[in-house]
Amino acid sequence: MELNCSSPKTIPVVSTFTANGSDSSSTRKPISLWPGMYHSPVTNALWEARSKIFERLLDPPKDAPPQSELLTKTPSQSQTTIFYNFSSDYILREQYRDPWNEVRMGMLLEDLDALAGTISVKHCSDDDSTTRPLLLVTAAVDKIVLKKPISVDIDLKIVGSVIWVGRSSIEIQLDVIQSLKEESDVSHSVALTANFIFVARDSKTGKAAAVNRLSPETEREKFLFEEAEARSKLRKKKRVDRRKLENGEVNQLEPLLAEGRIFCDMPALADRDSILLRDTRLENALICQPQQRNIHGRIFGGFLMHRAFELAFSTAYVFAGLVPCFLEVDHVDFLRPVDVGDFLRLTSCVLYTKLENPDQPLINVEVVAHVTRPEIRSSEVSNTFYFTFSVRPEAKATKNGFKIRNVVPATEEEARHILERMDAEMPQQNQ
């Protein structure tokens, strides 16, 4: 059967992607080497902006030597800003709008990861086309804190730069800025802050690779460097302390497990203001598609955060019975890469609640991503995500007798996990 696209009854389908700038598709690398087409407008714009730098990453010279000499760079050399023209671009507004006329947080998390990746590449580039580039991967999200709601009707910008480097690791801080006319203080314009940690690998051997040094110049840059250095030491200390936790754990486990045992053994007598952790669970599953890949051909970390956030939000919504309000990404671990074609299973639960402040009850949600391989009966954790939500005040006012329930563990393993997470969060909250 012959296909006739000129027939009036035939509607042709064309790609929505257009190449920006002077580069035409004929002069660019093959489309199979591009990142996926799923990503947000900002992610695509960043790709276009950095495509010159990334040509070597996509198709490095054969047998190219590694970078021979480390450079010293300043934070300003990696600083990058992206701008959302929400006030006049109605199409962009519609792409980012959530049901409450705020920016979709899942999409913003995706954009933050993409921008952090761009900044890490800028810092690690040696501007030498004869050496092989480093492979930079997201290792963790240390913290993302929402300071105020982000409107989708007001222009927005994200400013970021490298603030600290170790031997093979880099910390990037991003500030999401949205200014209201009545706000004269610049610090009041910061709506969200995020800290990403990237690690460098040799693109040929896969081993840890040294990164360019950082030389902070201004007082603020020096302050941010010292803060990040302290966080790095704290992370190492917590890894050691976690091994010592078991000795003092027993006394803390019993109170946590007491109510859970009543739920399991005498459910009719259980506290109606509590709920078992396992009864808060939700699950999602997907096959990772080529459109969701990054420039290295693996699944884009921002996409994983986007999907994890949507599941965490839904979990908090079902648990509270009211629309949740996002407060923080407490921590994200990227434990292993996720490849195109992987079967990814996301499971979530409310891990614990904090009810000391009745005006702002806190709901901590854990999302765990598993790469599952049915053919070989294998399932490995690829990512863990921790989010904190509260409840929107306007939603709470509409529901008489509103109350957040306590979450109780039914097993010692669940109780131990709750203690570990609460212990991990305490130093961050005291900063």
Short mmCIF file of C-alpha atoms in Angstrom, two decimals:
data_model
loop_
_atom_site.label_atom_id
_atom_site.label_comp_id
_atom_site.label_asym_id
_atom_site.label_seq_id
_atom_site.Cartn_x
_atom_site.Cartn_y
_atom_site.Cartn_z
CA MET A 1 0.00 0.00 0.00
CA GLU A 2 1.44 3.37 -1.04
CA LEU A 3 1.53 6.17 1.54
CA ASN A 4 0.17 9.48 0.25
CA CYS A 5 1.01 12.40 2.56
CA SER A 6 -0.56 14.96 0.22
CA SER A 7 -4.07 13.58 0.63
CA PRO A 8 -6.45 16.06 2.31
CA LYS A 9 -7.50 13.29 4.72
CA THR A 10 -3.90 12.70 5.85
CA ILE A 11 -2.45 14.76 8.67
CA PRO A 12 1.37 14.71 8.54
CA VAL A 13 3.32 14.48 11.81
CA VAL A 14 6.55 16.45 12.14
CA SER A 15 9.09 16.76 14.93
CA THR A 16 8.70 19.69 17.31
CA PHE A 17 12.45 19.97 17.81
CA THR A 18 14.27 22.75 15.97
CA ALA A 19 17.98 23.47 16.10
CA ASN A 20 18.82 26.93 17.48
CA GLY A 21 21.61 29.19 16.47
CA SER A 22 23.82 28.83 13.43
CA ASP A 23 24.31 25.08 13.77
CA SER A 24 22.18 23.12 11.36
CA SER A 25 21.26 19.49 11.86
CA SER A 26 23.50 18.53 8.98
CA THR A 27 26.61 19.82 10.74
CA ARG A 28 25.84 18.30 14.14
CA LYS A 29 26.61 14.82 15.42
CA PRO A 30 24.16 12.02 14.51
CA ILE A 31 20.88 12.21 16.39
CA SER A 32 21.63 8.86 18.05
CA LEU A 33 24.36 10.67 20.00
CA TRP A 34 22.11 13.50 21.18
CA PRO A 35 20.43 13.51 24.58
CA GLY A 36 16.80 12.42 24.61
CA MET A 37 13.96 14.58 23.32
CA TYR A 38 11.80 14.18 26.42
CA HIS A 39 13.41 16.94 28.41
CA SER A 40 12.04 20.32 29.46
CA PRO A 41 12.60 23.55 27.45
CA VAL A 42 15.40 24.57 29.83
CA THR A 43 17.19 21.25 29.47
CA ASN A 44 17.04 21.52 25.69
CA ALA A 45 18.26 25.13 25.82
CA LEU A 46 21.20 24.11 28.00
CA TRP A 47 22.05 21.33 25.57
CA GLU A 48 22.08 23.80 22.68
CA ALA A 49 24.20 26.27 24.67
CA ARG A 50 26.81 23.70 25.65
CA SER A 51 26.79 21.57 22.51
CA LYS A 52 30.18 22.95 21.40
CA ILE A 53 31.77 21.80 24.67
CA PHE A 54 30.00 18.45 24.48
CA GLU A 55 30.97 17.48 20.93
CA ARG A 56 34.11 15.88 22.41
CA LEU A 57 32.07 14.09 25.07
CA LEU A 58 29.80 12.58 22.45
CA ASP A 59 32.56 11.41 20.15
CA PRO A 60 35.98 11.74 21.86
CA PRO A 61 39.20 11.34 19.85
CA LYS A 62 40.39 7.75 19.66
CA ASP A 63 43.20 6.88 22.09
CA ALA A 64 43.20 10.47 23.40
CA PRO A 65 45.32 10.89 26.56
CA PRO A 66 43.78 12.09 29.84
CA GLN A 67 44.14 15.69 30.96
CA SER A 68 47.82 16.07 31.90
CA GLU A 69 47.70 19.19 34.07
CA LEU A 70 45.03 20.38 36.48
CA LEU A 71 43.92 23.98 36.08
CA THR A 72 42.89 26.41 38.80
CA LYS A 73 39.54 28.07 38.12
CA THR A 74 37.37 30.57 39.96
CA PRO A 75 33.67 30.12 40.77
CA SER A 76 32.82 32.94 38.36
CA GLN A 77 34.29 30.95 35.45
CA SER A 78 31.64 28.25 35.88
CA GLN A 79 28.76 30.57 36.84
CA THR A 80 25.76 30.10 34.61
CA THR A 81 22.32 31.73 34.63
CA ILE A 82 19.12 30.58 32.97
CA PHE A 83 16.08 32.83 32.62
CA TYR A 84 12.39 31.90 32.42
CA ASN A 85 10.39 34.65 30.71
CA PHE A 86 7.11 33.63 32.35
CA SER A 87 5.58 37.12 32.34
CA SER A 88 5.39 37.36 28.54
CA ASP A 89 5.82 33.80 27.20
CA TYR A 90 2.42 32.17 27.74
CA ILE A 91 3.49 28.87 26.14
CA LEU A 92 6.37 28.56 28.61
CA ARG A 93 3.96 29.38 31.44
CA GLU A 94 1.63 26.59 30.37
CA GLN A 95 4.49 24.11 30.18
CA TYR A 96 5.45 24.81 33.82
CA ARG A 97 2.08 25.56 35.43
CA ASP A 98 0.74 23.25 38.16
CA PRO A 99 -2.93 23.13 39.30
CA TRP A 100 -2.24 25.80 41.97
CA ASN A 101 -0.71 28.34 39.55
CA GLU A 102 2.79 27.66 40.79
CA VAL A 103 5.81 26.17 39.01
CA ARG A 104 5.73 22.36 38.67
CA MET A 105 8.37 21.31 41.18
CA GLY A 106 9.18 18.05 39.37
CA MET A 107 10.10 19.96 36.19
CA LEU A 108 12.16 22.46 38.19
CA LEU A 109 14.13 19.61 39.81
CA GLU A 110 14.87 18.30 36.34
CA ASP A 111 16.11 21.74 35.26
CA LEU A 112 18.29 22.10 38.36
CA ASP A 113 20.05 18.80 37.63
CA ALA A 114 20.62 19.81 34.00
CA LEU A 115 22.08 23.18 35.00
CA ALA A 116 24.32 21.61 37.65
CA GLY A 117 25.62 19.24 34.96
CA THR A 118 26.43 22.15 32.65
CA ILE A 119 28.30 23.96 35.43
CA SER A 120 30.33 20.86 36.35
CA VAL A 121 31.38 20.42 32.71
CA LYS A 122 32.45 24.07 32.49
CA HIS A 123 34.64 23.71 35.56
CA CYS A 124 36.22 20.41 34.49
CA SER A 125 36.86 21.35 30.86
CA ASP A 126 40.54 21.88 30.01
CA ASP A 127 39.77 23.49 26.60
CA ASP A 128 42.13 21.01 24.96
CA SER A 129 40.58 19.12 22.05
CA THR A 130 43.36 16.50 22.09
CA THR A 131 42.64 15.12 25.59
CA ARG A 132 39.76 12.85 26.54
CA PRO A 133 37.02 14.56 28.57
CA LEU A 134 35.95 13.45 32.01
CA LEU A 135 32.70 11.59 32.63
CA LEU A 136 30.73 13.59 35.22
CA VAL A 137 27.82 11.99 37.06
CA THR A 138 25.43 13.17 39.76
CA ALA A 139 26.47 11.46 43.00
CA ALA A 140 23.98 13.05 45.37
CA VAL A 141 21.71 15.98 46.07
CA ASP A 142 22.79 17.28 49.45
CA LYS A 143 19.82 19.55 50.04
CA ILE A 144 17.10 21.46 48.19
CA VAL A 145 15.13 23.95 50.30
CA LEU A 146 12.07 25.87 49.15
CA LYS A 147 12.03 29.26 50.91
CA LYS A 148 8.80 30.60 49.42
CA PRO A 149 6.21 29.56 46.78
CA ILE A 150 7.31 30.04 43.16
CA SER A 151 4.69 31.69 40.97
CA VAL A 152 4.38 30.74 37.31
CA ASP A 153 3.28 34.28 36.34
CA ILE A 154 6.48 36.06 37.38
CA ASP A 155 9.86 35.88 35.62
CA LEU A 156 12.33 33.46 37.19
CA LYS A 157 16.05 32.85 36.97
CA ILE A 158 18.44 30.22 38.29
CA VAL A 159 22.04 31.19 39.06
CA GLY A 160 24.63 28.56 39.87
CA SER A 161 28.37 27.95 40.17
CA VAL A 162 30.91 25.52 41.61
CA ILE A 163 31.44 26.35 45.29
CA TRP A 164 33.77 23.51 46.38
CA VAL A 165 35.93 20.74 44.93
CA GLY A 166 37.61 17.71 46.45
CA ARG A 167 39.97 15.40 44.60
CA SER A 168 37.32 13.95 42.28
CA SER A 169 34.11 15.51 43.59
CA ILE A 170 32.45 18.86 42.96
CA GLU A 171 29.71 20.70 44.83
CA ILE A 172 27.49 23.10 42.90
CA GLN A 173 25.09 25.55 44.52
CA LEU A 174 22.06 26.85 42.64
CA ASP A 175 19.80 29.74 43.66
CA VAL A 176 16.32 30.07 42.19
CA ILE A 177 15.44 33.78 42.22
CA GLN A 178 12.04 35.37 41.77
CA SER A 179 11.65 39.03 42.66
CA LEU A 180 8.43 40.72 43.64
CA LYS A 181 8.10 44.49 43.18
CA GLU A 182 7.74 45.09 46.91
CA GLU A 183 10.94 43.15 47.73
CA SER A 184 13.93 45.48 47.90
CA ASP A 185 16.22 43.04 49.74
CA VAL A 186 17.93 40.70 47.25
CA SER A 187 18.10 37.87 49.82
CA HIS A 188 14.29 37.87 50.00
CA SER A 189 14.19 37.14 46.26
CA VAL A 190 15.83 33.70 46.66
CA ALA A 191 12.93 31.25 46.44
CA LEU A 192 14.92 28.00 46.50
CA THR A 193 18.49 26.83 47.08
CA ALA A 194 19.95 23.53 45.90
CA ASN A 195 23.29 21.78 46.38
CA PHE A 196 24.37 19.04 43.96
CA ILE A 197 27.42 16.81 44.26
CA PHE A 198 29.03 15.45 41.10
CA VAL A 199 31.91 13.00 40.81
CA ALA A 200 34.39 12.71 37.96
CA ARG A 201 35.35 9.45 36.28
CA ASP A 202 37.89 8.74 33.58
CA SER A 203 35.76 8.23 30.47
CA LYS A 204 37.96 5.30 29.37
CA THR A 205 38.82 3.44 32.58
CA GLY A 206 35.78 4.41 34.68
CA LYS A 207 38.04 5.13 37.66
CA ALA A 208 37.87 8.26 39.84
CA ALA A 209 39.63 11.18 38.17
CA ALA A 210 41.05 14.39 39.61
CA VAL A 211 39.21 17.61 38.80
CA ASN A 212 40.42 21.17 38.30
CA ARG A 213 41.14 23.09 41.50
CA LEU A 214 38.93 25.95 42.74
CA SER A 215 40.15 29.34 43.91
CA PRO A 216 37.39 31.37 45.60
CA GLU A 217 37.93 35.12 45.28
CA THR A 218 35.17 37.08 47.01
CA GLU A 219 34.25 36.89 50.70
CA ARG A 220 30.98 35.14 49.82
CA GLU A 221 32.79 32.57 47.64
CA LYS A 222 35.22 31.86 50.48
CA PHE A 223 32.31 31.51 52.94
CA LEU A 224 30.47 29.07 50.65
CA PHE A 225 33.70 27.06 50.14
CA GLU A 226 34.20 26.73 53.92
CA GLU A 227 30.55 25.72 54.44
CA ALA A 228 30.81 23.06 51.74
CA GLU A 229 34.10 21.79 53.21
CA ALA A 230 32.37 21.40 56.58
CA ARG A 231 29.48 19.50 54.94
CA SER A 232 31.93 17.17 53.24
CA LYS A 233 33.59 16.36 56.57
CA LEU A 234 30.18 15.89 58.19
CA ARG A 235 29.13 13.39 55.50
CA LYS A 236 32.30 11.35 56.12
CA LYS A 237 31.75 11.50 59.89
CA LYS A 238 28.13 10.32 59.55
CA ARG A 239 29.28 7.30 57.54
CA VAL A 240 31.55 6.34 60.44
CA ASP A 241 28.93 7.16 63.11
CA ARG A 242 26.33 5.02 61.37
CA ARG A 243 28.44 1.95 62.06
CA LYS A 244 28.55 2.87 65.77
CA LEU A 245 24.81 3.50 66.03
CA GLU A 246 23.80 -0.07 66.81
CA ASN A 247 25.05 0.00 70.44
CA GLY A 248 22.70 2.80 71.48
CA GLU A 249 19.86 1.71 69.23
CA VAL A 250 18.06 -0.85 71.38
CA ASN A 251 16.57 1.66 73.81
CA GLN A 252 15.22 3.75 70.92
CA LEU A 253 13.76 0.82 68.99
CA GLU A 254 11.40 -0.39 71.71
CA PRO A 255 9.18 2.74 71.90
CA LEU A 256 8.95 2.86 68.11
CA LEU A 257 7.93 -0.80 67.86
CA ALA A 258 5.47 -0.83 70.78
CA GLU A 259 2.51 0.69 68.92
CA GLY A 260 3.33 -1.30 65.77
CA ARG A 261 3.03 -4.56 67.70
CA ILE A 262 -0.42 -3.54 68.93
CA PHE A 263 -1.47 -2.86 65.32
CA CYS A 264 -0.28 -6.32 64.31
CA ASP A 265 -1.46 -8.32 67.36
CA MET A 266 -4.50 -6.36 68.60
CA PRO A 267 -5.67 -4.19 65.67
CA ALA A 268 -9.03 -3.37 67.32
CA LEU A 269 -7.17 -1.72 70.21
CA ALA A 270 -4.66 0.20 68.08
CA ASP A 271 -4.37 3.99 68.31
CA ARG A 272 -6.68 5.49 65.68
CA ASP A 273 -4.34 8.49 65.37
CA SER A 274 -1.55 6.23 64.06
CA ILE A 275 -1.02 4.19 60.90
CA LEU A 276 1.42 1.43 59.98
CA LEU A 277 4.27 2.55 57.74
CA ARG A 278 3.51 -0.24 55.24
CA ASP A 279 -0.06 1.09 54.82
CA THR A 280 1.24 4.41 53.42
CA ARG A 281 3.03 2.78 50.48
CA LEU A 282 2.48 3.63 46.81
CA GLU A 283 4.27 2.17 43.80
CA ASN A 284 4.99 3.06 40.19
CA ALA A 285 6.84 1.26 37.42
CA LEU A 286 8.14 2.20 33.99
CA ILE A 287 10.40 1.11 31.17
CA CYS A 288 13.16 3.70 30.65
CA GLN A 289 12.90 5.05 27.11
CA PRO A 290 15.58 6.48 24.76
CA GLN A 291 13.87 9.89 24.90
CA GLN A 292 14.84 10.12 28.60
CA ARG A 293 18.58 9.63 28.09
CA ASN A 294 21.37 12.10 28.82
CA ILE A 295 24.39 12.82 26.63
CA HIS A 296 26.13 9.71 27.96
CA GLY A 297 23.27 7.51 26.76
CA ARG A 298 22.01 6.76 30.28
CA ILE A 299 18.81 7.91 31.93
CA PHE A 300 18.94 11.58 32.90
CA GLY A 301 19.14 12.07 36.69
CA GLY A 302 16.74 15.01 36.49
CA PHE A 303 14.10 12.75 34.94
CA LEU A 304 14.47 10.30 37.84
CA MET A 305 14.07 13.12 40.38
CA HIS A 306 11.02 14.38 38.48
CA ARG A 307 9.31 10.98 38.62
CA ALA A 308 10.30 10.44 42.27
CA PHE A 309 8.89 13.82 43.25
CA GLU A 310 5.54 13.15 41.54
CA LEU A 311 5.22 9.84 43.43
CA ALA A 312 6.27 11.42 46.75
CA PHE A 313 3.75 14.24 46.28
CA SER A 314 0.99 11.71 45.59
CA THR A 315 2.01 9.70 48.68
CA ALA A 316 1.83 12.78 50.92
CA TYR A 317 -1.51 13.77 49.33
CA VAL A 318 -3.13 10.38 49.98
CA PHE A 319 -1.67 10.25 53.49
CA ALA A 320 -2.74 13.75 54.60
CA GLY A 321 -6.05 13.88 52.75
CA LEU A 322 -5.22 17.46 51.68
CA VAL A 323 -3.01 19.03 49.04
CA PRO A 324 0.59 18.87 50.32
CA CYS A 325 3.04 21.75 50.24
CA PHE A 326 6.60 20.88 49.20
CA LEU A 327 9.31 22.10 51.60
CA GLU A 328 12.59 20.25 50.97
CA VAL A 329 14.48 17.56 49.16
CA ASP A 330 16.33 16.24 52.20
CA HIS A 331 18.75 14.01 50.35
CA VAL A 332 19.12 12.03 47.13
CA ASP A 333 21.61 9.21 46.53
CA PHE A 334 22.55 8.11 43.01
CA LEU A 335 23.89 4.65 43.77
CA ARG A 336 24.10 3.16 40.28
CA PRO A 337 23.33 4.33 36.73
CA VAL A 338 20.01 3.59 35.07
CA ASP A 339 20.19 2.56 31.41
CA VAL A 340 17.82 2.86 28.48
CA GLY A 341 15.52 -0.18 28.48
CA ASP A 342 15.81 -0.78 32.23
CA PHE A 343 12.63 -1.74 34.10
CA LEU A 344 12.47 0.83 36.90
CA ARG A 345 10.23 0.29 39.92
CA LEU A 346 9.60 3.21 42.29
CA THR A 347 8.20 2.54 45.77
CA SER A 348 7.30 5.24 48.28
CA CYS A 349 6.13 5.47 51.88
CA VAL A 350 5.67 8.04 54.61
CA LEU A 351 8.71 7.32 56.75
CA TYR A 352 7.86 9.54 59.70
CA THR A 353 5.95 12.68 60.67
CA LYS A 354 6.83 15.58 62.97
CA LEU A 355 3.78 17.07 64.67
CA GLU A 356 5.32 19.40 67.27
CA ASN A 357 4.13 22.46 65.33
CA PRO A 358 0.39 22.02 64.60
CA ASP A 359 0.49 24.92 62.11
CA GLN A 360 3.13 23.16 60.01
CA PRO A 361 3.09 19.37 60.44
CA LEU A 362 5.99 17.75 58.59
CA ILE A 363 5.62 14.63 56.43
CA ASN A 364 8.85 12.86 55.43
CA VAL A 365 8.46 10.66 52.34
CA GLU A 366 11.00 8.12 51.11
CA VAL A 367 11.12 7.00 47.47
CA VAL A 368 13.33 4.05 46.49
CA ALA A 369 14.08 3.27 42.85
CA HIS A 370 14.92 -0.33 41.90
CA VAL A 371 16.40 -1.44 38.58
CA THR A 372 14.71 -4.78 38.07
CA ARG A 373 15.88 -7.48 35.64
CA PRO A 374 13.24 -10.22 35.43
CA GLU A 375 15.37 -12.36 33.08
CA ILE A 376 18.00 -12.95 35.75
CA ARG A 377 15.73 -12.47 38.80
CA SER A 378 17.70 -9.41 39.92
CA SER A 379 16.65 -6.16 41.61
CA GLU A 380 19.11 -3.45 42.69
CA VAL A 381 18.52 -0.08 44.33
CA SER A 382 19.60 2.69 41.95
CA ASN A 383 18.41 5.75 43.87
CA THR A 384 16.97 6.81 47.21
CA PHE A 385 15.08 10.09 47.57
CA TYR A 386 13.86 11.85 50.72
CA PHE A 387 11.28 14.65 50.53
CA THR A 388 9.61 16.78 53.21
CA PHE A 389 6.08 18.12 52.76
CA SER A 390 3.61 20.03 54.88
CA VAL A 391 -0.03 20.91 54.16
CA ARG A 392 -1.17 24.05 52.39
CA PRO A 393 -2.73 26.42 54.99
CA GLU A 394 -5.61 27.33 52.66
CA ALA A 395 -6.41 23.62 52.21
CA LYS A 396 -6.22 22.91 55.94
CA ALA A 397 -8.70 25.71 56.65
CA THR A 398 -11.35 23.97 54.54
CA LYS A 399 -11.30 20.71 56.53
CA ASN A 400 -12.74 20.66 60.05
CA GLY A 401 -10.98 18.42 62.56
CA PHE A 402 -7.95 18.00 60.30
CA LYS A 403 -5.19 15.92 61.89
CA ILE A 404 -1.99 14.27 60.64
CA ARG A 405 -1.49 10.75 61.96
CA ASN A 406 1.67 9.24 63.43
CA VAL A 407 3.46 6.60 61.36
CA VAL A 408 4.56 3.49 63.27
CA PRO A 409 6.85 0.65 62.13
CA ALA A 410 5.74 -2.98 62.27
CA THR A 411 9.21 -4.53 62.06
CA GLU A 412 12.60 -3.93 63.63
CA GLU A 413 14.05 -3.27 60.18
CA GLU A 414 11.55 -0.45 59.59
CA ALA A 415 12.21 1.03 63.06
CA ARG A 416 15.98 0.92 62.51
CA HIS A 417 15.59 2.63 59.13
CA ILE A 418 13.48 5.44 60.66
CA LEU A 419 16.10 6.04 63.35
CA GLU A 420 18.90 6.19 60.76
CA ARG A 421 17.02 8.75 58.67
CA MET A 422 16.06 10.92 61.64
CA ASP A 423 19.66 10.83 62.85
CA ALA A 424 20.90 11.76 59.36
CA GLU A 425 18.56 14.75 59.18
CA MET A 426 19.35 16.26 62.59
CA PRO A 427 22.75 17.83 61.69
CA GLN A 428 21.34 19.35 58.48
CA GLN A 429 18.41 20.91 60.29
CA ASN A 430 20.72 22.44 62.88
CA GLN A 431 22.90 24.14 60.27
#
